[in-house]
mmCIF file of C-alpha atoms in Angstrom:
data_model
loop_
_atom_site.group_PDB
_atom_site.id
_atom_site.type_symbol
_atom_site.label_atom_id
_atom_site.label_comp_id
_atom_site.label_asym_id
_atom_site.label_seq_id
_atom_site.Cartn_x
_atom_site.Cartn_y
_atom_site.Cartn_z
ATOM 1 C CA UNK Z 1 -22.336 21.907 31.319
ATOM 2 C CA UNK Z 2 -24.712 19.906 29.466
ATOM 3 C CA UNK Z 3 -27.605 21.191 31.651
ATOM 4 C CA UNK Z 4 -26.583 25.029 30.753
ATOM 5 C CA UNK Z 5 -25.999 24.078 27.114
ATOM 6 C CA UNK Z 6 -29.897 22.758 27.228
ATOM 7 C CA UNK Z 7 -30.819 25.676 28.988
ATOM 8 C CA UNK Z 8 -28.998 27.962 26.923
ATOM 9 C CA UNK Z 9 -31.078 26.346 23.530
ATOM 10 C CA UNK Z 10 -33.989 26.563 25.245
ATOM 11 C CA UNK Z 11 -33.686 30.216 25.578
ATOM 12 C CA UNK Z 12 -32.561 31.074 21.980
ATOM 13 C CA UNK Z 13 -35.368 28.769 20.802
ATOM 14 C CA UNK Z 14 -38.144 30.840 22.702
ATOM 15 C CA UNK Z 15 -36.660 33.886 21.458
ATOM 16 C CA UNK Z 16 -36.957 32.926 18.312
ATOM 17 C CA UNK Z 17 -40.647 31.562 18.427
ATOM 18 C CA UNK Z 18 -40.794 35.115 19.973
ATOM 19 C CA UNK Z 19 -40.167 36.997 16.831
ATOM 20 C CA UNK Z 20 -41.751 34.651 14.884
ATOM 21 C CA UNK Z 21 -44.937 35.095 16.479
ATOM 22 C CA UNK Z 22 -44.757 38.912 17.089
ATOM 23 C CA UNK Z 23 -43.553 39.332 13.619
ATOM 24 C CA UNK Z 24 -46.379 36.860 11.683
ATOM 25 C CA UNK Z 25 -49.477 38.233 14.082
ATOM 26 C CA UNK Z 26 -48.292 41.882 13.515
ATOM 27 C CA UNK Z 27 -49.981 41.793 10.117
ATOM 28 C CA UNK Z 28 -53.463 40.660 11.183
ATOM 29 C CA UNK Z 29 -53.670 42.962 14.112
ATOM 30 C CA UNK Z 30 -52.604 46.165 12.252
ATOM 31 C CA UNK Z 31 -55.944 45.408 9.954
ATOM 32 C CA UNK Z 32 -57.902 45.257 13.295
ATOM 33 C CA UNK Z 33 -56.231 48.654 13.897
ATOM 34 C CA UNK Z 34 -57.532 50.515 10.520
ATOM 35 C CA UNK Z 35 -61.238 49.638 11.985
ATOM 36 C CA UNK Z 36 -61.242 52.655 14.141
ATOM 37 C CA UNK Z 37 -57.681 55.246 13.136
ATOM 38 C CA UNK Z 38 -56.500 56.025 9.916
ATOM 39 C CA UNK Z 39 -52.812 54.624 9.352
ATOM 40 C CA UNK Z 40 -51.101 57.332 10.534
ATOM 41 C CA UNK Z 41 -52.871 57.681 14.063
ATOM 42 C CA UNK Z 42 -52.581 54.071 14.455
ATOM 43 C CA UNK Z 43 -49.042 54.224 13.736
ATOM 44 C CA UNK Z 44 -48.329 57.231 16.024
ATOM 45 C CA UNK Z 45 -50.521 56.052 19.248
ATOM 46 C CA UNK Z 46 -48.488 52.528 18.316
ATOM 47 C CA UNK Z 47 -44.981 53.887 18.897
ATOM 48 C CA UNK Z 48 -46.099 56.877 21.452
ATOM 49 C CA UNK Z 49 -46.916 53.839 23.477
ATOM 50 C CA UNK Z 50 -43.787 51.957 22.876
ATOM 51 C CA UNK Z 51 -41.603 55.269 22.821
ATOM 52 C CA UNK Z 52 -41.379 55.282 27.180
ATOM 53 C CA UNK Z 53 -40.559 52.067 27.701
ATOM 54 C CA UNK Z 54 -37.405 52.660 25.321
ATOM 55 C CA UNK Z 55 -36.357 55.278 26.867
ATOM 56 C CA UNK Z 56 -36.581 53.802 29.947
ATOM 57 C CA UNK Z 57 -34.641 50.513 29.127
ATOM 58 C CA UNK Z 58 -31.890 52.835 27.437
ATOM 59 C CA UNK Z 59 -31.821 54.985 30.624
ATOM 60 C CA UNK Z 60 -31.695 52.004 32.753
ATOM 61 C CA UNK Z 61 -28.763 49.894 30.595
ATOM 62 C CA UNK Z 62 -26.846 53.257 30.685
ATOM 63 C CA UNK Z 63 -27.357 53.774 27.398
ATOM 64 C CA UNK Z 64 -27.391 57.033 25.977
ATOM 65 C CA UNK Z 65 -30.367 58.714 24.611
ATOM 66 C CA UNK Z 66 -28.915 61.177 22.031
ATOM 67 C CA UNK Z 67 -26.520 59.707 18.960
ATOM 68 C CA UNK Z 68 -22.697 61.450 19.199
ATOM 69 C CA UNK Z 69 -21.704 64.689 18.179
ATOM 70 C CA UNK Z 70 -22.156 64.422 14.481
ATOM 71 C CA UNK Z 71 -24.301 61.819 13.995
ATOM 72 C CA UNK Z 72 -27.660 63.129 15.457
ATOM 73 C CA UNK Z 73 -28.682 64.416 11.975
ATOM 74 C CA UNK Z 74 -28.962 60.896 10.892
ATOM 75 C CA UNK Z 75 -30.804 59.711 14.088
ATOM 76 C CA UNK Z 76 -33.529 62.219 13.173
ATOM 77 C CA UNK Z 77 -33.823 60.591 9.785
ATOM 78 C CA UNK Z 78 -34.601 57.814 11.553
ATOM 79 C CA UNK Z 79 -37.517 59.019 13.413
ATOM 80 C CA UNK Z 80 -38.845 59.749 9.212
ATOM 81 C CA UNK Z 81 -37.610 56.699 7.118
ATOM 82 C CA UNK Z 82 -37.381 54.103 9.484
ATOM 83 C CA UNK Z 83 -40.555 54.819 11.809
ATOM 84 C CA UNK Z 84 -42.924 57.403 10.794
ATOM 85 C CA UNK Z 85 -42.807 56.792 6.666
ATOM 86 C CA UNK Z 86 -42.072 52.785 6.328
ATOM 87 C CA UNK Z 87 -44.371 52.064 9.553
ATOM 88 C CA UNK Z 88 -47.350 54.416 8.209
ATOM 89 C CA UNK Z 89 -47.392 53.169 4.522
ATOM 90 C CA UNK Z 90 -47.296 48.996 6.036
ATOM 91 C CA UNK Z 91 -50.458 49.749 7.415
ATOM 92 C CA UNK Z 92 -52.216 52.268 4.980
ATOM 93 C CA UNK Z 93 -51.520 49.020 2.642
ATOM 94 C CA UNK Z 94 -53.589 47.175 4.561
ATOM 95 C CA UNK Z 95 -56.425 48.976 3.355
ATOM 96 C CA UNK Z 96 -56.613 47.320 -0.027
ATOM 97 C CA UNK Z 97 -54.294 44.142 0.938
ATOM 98 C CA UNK Z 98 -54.403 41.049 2.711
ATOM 99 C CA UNK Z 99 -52.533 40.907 6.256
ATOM 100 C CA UNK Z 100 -51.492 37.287 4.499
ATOM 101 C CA UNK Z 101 -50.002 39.148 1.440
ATOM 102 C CA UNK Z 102 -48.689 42.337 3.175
ATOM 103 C CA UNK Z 103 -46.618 39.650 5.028
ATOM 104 C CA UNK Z 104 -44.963 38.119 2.395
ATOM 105 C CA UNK Z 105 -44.497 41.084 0.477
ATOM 106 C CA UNK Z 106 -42.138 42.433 3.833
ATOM 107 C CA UNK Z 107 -40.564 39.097 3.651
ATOM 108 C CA UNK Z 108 -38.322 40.426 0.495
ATOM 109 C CA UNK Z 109 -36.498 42.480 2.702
ATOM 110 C CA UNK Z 110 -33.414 40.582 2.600
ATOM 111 C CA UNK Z 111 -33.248 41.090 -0.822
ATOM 112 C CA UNK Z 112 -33.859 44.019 -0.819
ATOM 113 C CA UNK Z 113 -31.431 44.648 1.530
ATOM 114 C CA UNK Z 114 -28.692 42.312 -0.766
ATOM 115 C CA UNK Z 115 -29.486 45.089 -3.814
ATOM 116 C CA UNK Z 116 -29.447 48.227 -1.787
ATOM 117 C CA UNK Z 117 -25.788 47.022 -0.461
ATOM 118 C CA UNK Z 118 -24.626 46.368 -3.821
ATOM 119 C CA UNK Z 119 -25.844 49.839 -5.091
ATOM 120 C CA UNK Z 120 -24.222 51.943 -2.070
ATOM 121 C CA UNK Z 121 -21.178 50.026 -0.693
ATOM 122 C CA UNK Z 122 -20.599 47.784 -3.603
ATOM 123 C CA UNK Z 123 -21.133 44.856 -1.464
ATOM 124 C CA UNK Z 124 -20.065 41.710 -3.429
ATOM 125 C CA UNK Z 125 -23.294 39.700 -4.272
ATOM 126 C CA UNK Z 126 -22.092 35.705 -5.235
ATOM 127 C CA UNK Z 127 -24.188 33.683 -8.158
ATOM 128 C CA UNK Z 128 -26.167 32.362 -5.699
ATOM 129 C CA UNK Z 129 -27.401 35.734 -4.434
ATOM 130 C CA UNK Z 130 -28.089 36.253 -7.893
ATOM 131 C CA UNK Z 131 -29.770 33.065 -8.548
ATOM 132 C CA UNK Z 132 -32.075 33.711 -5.301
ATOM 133 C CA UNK Z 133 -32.770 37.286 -6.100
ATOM 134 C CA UNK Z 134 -34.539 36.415 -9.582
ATOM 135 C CA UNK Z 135 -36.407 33.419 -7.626
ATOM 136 C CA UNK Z 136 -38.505 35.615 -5.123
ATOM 137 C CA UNK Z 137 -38.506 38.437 -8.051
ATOM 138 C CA UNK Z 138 -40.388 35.341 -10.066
ATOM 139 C CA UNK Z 139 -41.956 33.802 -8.030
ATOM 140 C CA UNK Z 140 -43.382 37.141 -6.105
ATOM 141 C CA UNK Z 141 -44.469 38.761 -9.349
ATOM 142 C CA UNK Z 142 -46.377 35.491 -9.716
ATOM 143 C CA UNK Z 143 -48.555 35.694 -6.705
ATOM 144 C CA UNK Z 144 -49.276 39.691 -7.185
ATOM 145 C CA UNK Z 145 -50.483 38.807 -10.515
ATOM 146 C CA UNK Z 146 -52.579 35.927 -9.469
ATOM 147 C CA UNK Z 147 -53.795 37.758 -6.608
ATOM 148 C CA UNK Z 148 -54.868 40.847 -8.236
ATOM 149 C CA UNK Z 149 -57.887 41.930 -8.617
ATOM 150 C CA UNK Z 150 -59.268 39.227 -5.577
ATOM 151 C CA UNK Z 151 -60.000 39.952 -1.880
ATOM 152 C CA UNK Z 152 -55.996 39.698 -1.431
ATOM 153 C CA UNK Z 153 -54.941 42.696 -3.789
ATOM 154 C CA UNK Z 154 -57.544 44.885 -4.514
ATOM 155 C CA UNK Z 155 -55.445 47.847 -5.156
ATOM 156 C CA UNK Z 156 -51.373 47.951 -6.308
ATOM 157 C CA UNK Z 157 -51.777 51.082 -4.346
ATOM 158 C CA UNK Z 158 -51.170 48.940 -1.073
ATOM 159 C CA UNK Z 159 -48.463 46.479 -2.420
ATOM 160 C CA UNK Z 160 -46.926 49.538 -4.109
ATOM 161 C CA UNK Z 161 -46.923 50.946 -0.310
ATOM 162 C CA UNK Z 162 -45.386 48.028 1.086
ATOM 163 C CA UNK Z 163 -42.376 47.525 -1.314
ATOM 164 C CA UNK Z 164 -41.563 51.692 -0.985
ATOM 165 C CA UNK Z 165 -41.952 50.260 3.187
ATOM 166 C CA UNK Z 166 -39.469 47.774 2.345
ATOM 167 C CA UNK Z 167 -37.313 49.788 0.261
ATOM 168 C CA UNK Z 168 -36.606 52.503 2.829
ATOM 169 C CA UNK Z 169 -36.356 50.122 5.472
ATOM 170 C CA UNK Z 170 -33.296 48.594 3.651
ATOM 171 C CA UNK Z 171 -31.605 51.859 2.740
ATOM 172 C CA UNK Z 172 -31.859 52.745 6.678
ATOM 173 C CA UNK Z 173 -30.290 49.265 7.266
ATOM 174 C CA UNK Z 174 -27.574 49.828 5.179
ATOM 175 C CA UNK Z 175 -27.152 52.818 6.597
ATOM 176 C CA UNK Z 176 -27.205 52.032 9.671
ATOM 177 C CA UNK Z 177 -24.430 49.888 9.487
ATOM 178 C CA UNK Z 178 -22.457 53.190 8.649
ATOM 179 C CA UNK Z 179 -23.037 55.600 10.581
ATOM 180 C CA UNK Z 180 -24.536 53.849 14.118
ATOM 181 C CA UNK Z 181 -21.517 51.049 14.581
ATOM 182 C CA UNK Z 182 -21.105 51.032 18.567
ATOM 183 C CA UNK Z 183 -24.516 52.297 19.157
ATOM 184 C CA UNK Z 184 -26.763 50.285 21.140
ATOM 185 C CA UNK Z 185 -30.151 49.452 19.702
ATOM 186 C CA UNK Z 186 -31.587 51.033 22.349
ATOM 187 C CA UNK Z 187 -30.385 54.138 21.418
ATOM 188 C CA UNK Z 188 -31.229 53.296 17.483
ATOM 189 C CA UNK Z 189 -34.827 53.230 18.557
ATOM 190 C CA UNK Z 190 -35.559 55.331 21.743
ATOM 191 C CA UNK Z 191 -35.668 58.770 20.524
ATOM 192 C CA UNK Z 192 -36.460 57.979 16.765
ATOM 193 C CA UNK Z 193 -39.447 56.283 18.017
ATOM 194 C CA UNK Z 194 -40.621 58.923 20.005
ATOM 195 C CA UNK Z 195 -40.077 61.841 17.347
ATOM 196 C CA UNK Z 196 -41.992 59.311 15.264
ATOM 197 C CA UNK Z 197 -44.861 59.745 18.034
ATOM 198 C CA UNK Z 198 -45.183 63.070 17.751
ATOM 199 C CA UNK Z 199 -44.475 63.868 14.003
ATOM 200 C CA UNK Z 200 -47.439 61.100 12.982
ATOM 201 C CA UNK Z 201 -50.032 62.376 15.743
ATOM 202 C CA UNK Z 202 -49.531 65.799 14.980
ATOM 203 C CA UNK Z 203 -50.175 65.318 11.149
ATOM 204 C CA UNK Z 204 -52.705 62.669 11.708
ATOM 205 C CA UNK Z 205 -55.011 64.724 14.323
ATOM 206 C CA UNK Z 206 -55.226 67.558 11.986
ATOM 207 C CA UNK Z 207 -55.554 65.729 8.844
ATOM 208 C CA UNK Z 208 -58.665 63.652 10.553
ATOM 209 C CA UNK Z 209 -59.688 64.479 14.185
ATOM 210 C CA UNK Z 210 -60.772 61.201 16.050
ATOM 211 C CA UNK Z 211 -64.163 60.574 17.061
ATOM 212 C CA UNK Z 212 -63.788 58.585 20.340
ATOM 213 C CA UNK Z 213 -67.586 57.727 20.131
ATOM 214 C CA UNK Z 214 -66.895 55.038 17.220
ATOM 215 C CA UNK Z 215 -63.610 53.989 18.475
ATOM 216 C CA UNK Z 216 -64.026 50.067 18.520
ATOM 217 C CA UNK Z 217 -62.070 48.457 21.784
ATOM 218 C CA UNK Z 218 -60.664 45.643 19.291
ATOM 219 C CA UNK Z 219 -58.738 48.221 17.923
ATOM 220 C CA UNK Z 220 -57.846 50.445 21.197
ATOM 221 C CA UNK Z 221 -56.520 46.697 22.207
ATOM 222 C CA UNK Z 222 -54.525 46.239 19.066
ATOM 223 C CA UNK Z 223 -52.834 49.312 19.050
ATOM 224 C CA UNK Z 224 -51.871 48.504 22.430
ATOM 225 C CA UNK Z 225 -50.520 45.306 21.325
ATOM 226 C CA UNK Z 226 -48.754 46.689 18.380
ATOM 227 C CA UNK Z 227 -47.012 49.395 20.588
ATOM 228 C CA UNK Z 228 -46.019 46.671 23.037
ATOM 229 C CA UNK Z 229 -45.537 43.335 22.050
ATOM 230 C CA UNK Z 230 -44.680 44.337 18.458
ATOM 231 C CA UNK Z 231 -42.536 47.957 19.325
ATOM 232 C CA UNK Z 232 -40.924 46.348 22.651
ATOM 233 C CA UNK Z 233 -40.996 42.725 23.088
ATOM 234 C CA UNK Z 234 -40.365 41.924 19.255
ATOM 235 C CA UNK Z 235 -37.293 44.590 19.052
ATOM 236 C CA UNK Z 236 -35.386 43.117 21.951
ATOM 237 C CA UNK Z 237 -36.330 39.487 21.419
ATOM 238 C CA UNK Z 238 -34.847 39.898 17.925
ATOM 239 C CA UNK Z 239 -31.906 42.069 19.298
ATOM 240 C CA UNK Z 240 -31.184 39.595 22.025
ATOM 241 C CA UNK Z 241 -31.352 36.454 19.073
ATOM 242 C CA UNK Z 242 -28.768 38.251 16.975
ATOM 243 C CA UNK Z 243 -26.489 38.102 20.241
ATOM 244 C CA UNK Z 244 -26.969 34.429 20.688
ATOM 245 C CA UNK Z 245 -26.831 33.269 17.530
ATOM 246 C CA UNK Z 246 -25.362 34.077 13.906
ATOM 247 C CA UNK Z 247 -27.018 36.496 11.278
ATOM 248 C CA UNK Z 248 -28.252 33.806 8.920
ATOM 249 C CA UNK Z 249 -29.776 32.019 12.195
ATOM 250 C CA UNK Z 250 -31.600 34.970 13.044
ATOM 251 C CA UNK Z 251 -32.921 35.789 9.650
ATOM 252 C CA UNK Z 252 -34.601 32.354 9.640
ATOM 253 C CA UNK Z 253 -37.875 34.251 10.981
ATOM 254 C CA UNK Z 254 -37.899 35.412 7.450
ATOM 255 C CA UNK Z 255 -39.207 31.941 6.754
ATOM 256 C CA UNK Z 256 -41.766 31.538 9.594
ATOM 257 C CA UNK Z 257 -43.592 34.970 10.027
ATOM 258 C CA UNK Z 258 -45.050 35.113 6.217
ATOM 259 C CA UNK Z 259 -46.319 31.527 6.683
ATOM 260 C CA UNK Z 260 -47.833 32.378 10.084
ATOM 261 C CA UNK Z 261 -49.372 35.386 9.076
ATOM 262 C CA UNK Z 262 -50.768 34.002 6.110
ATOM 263 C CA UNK Z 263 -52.325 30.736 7.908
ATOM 264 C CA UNK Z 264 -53.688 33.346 10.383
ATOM 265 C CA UNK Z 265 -55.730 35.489 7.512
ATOM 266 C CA UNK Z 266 -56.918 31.377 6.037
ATOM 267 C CA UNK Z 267 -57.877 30.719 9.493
ATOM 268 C CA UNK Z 268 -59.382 33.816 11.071
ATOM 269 C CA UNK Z 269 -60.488 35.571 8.134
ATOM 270 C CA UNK Z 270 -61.429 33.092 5.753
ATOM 271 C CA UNK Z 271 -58.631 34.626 3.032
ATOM 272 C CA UNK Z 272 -56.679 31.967 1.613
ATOM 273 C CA UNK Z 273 -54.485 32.775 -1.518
ATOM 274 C CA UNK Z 274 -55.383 30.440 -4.639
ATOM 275 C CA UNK Z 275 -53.666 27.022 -5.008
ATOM 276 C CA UNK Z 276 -51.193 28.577 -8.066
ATOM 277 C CA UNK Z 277 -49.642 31.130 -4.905
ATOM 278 C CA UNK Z 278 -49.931 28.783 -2.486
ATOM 279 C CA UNK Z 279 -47.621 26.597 -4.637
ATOM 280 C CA UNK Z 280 -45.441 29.730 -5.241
ATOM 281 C CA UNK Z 281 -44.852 30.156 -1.608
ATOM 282 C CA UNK Z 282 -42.283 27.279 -1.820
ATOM 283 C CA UNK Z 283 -39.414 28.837 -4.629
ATOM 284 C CA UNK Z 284 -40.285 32.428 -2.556
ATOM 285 C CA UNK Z 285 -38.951 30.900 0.018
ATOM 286 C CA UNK Z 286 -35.913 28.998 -1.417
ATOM 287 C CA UNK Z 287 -34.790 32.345 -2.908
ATOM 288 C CA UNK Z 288 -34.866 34.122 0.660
ATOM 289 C CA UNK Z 289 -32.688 31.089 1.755
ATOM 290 C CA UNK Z 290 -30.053 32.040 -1.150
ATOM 291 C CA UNK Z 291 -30.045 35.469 -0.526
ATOM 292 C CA UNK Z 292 -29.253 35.127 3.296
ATOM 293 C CA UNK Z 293 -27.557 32.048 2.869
ATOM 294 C CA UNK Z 294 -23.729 32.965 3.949
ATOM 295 C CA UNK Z 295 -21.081 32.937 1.038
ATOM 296 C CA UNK Z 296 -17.939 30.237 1.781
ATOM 297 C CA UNK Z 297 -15.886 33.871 1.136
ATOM 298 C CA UNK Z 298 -17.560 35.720 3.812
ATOM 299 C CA UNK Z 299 -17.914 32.771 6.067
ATOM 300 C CA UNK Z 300 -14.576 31.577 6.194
ATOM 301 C CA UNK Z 301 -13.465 35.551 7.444
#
């Protein structure tokens, strides 16, 4: 027992590291992408690569492809405001932001999450929600004002992009709840992904045709990545970590990726937010840890 119990941490622990990884290198490697395609090319070769493999998992759990009678509108708004919209304006921000910054601006997604709850389904939100809430909100605004204006933020255009990311991300979470309970997330992201394919190519190969002559390998090779360790790997290593271990758990990569990503753009890059954000980094996070923390109402259900 002891030996599968060890075995068993083991596994959630690499899973973990997993997202934390895919999630906190995903930033750096969709900049290396902009090189050579515009956003939405990148974004549409990304999940036309990942799209197959989906669909093949799904067809291979027995999962089905299509959504049930009556939900399949809503599975085709996911192919527009979770992939193709969210997905395409994360990396069109990239153009004026830091991967470091573009990072922790995704990180508010819990809260954003928290407020989009409370403003659809009424979801209770306890005082130290609240108290969290006004933290990153503070401490955020902070950094984007420090930041402004510097090799970090050069335009609110991209961390006006990101937040509208995050924002429609966390109305098609909340959503999601509703309408795909008992729906695998195979099935969530098969389909979606591949309509995503299609609808971004399409409008991106007429909007700018792609000169293959000055398309850089760096980038052929992070689009790759992006399609498969980030559009594969990092969906079902975060799936399969929500199955082994509580929400809250699982939302601790909330509190690893930002910091990766943004030691990765010090390192690699040479970017490194001033010392005032650096030193804001520290409530940002406490804040994420109040919103996610668990209430003692909903925990003791």
């Amino acid at each position: 027992m002891k030996g599968f119990s060890r075995t068993n941490s083991l596994i959630t622990a690499a899973l973990f590291l997993a997202v934390s990884v895919t999630w906190g290198t995903t930033w750096m490697v969709m900049k290396i992408a902009l090189t050579s395609f515009t956003p939405v090319l990148a974004t549409g070769l990304r999940f036309l690569l990942a799209s197959p493999v989906l669909i093949g998992l799904a067809r291979a759990g027995g999962h089905p492809l299509l959504f049930p009678v009556g939900k399949r509108r809503f599975q085709c708004c996911l192919a527009l405001f979770y992939f193709s919209l969210p997905f395409s304006l994360m990396i069109y921000a990239e153009e004026t932001v830091s991967s470091g910054i573009a990072s922790l601006l995704f990180a508010v997604m819990p809260v954003a999450v928290l407020s989009v709850s409370w403003l659809l389904t009424r979801q209770g939100v306890s005082r130290l929600q609240l108290i969290g809430t006004l933290i990153v909100m503070m401490a955020l605004g902070t950094i984007i004002i420090r930041e402004s204006g510097t090799t970090e933020i050069q335009s609110w255009k991209g961390v006006a992009a990101i937040l509208l990311a995050v924002v429609c991300h966390a109305i098609m979470y909340v959503l999601c709840k509703k309408h795909c309970g008992g729906i695998s997330v195979l099935t969530s992201n098969a389909l979606p992904c591949l309509g995503a394919a299609f609808i971004l190519l399409i409008f991106g190969l007429i909007r700018t045709p792609v000169d293959l002559t000055h398309v850089d390998t760096r980038a052929i090779a992070a689009v790759i990545y992006l399609g498969v360790v980030a559009g594969i790997l990092g969906i079902m290593a975060y799936f399969l970590l929500q199955k082994r271990v509580s929400p809250f758990r699982a939302s601790m990569v909330y509190f690893i990726f930002p910091l990766i990503a943004l030691s990765l753009d010090d390192m690699l890059n040479g970017q490194a937010i001033s010392p005032l954000s650096a030193l804001m980094v520290a409530p940002f996070l406490a804040g994420i840890f109040l919103v996610l923390r668990p209430s003692p109402v909903s925990a003791s259900r």
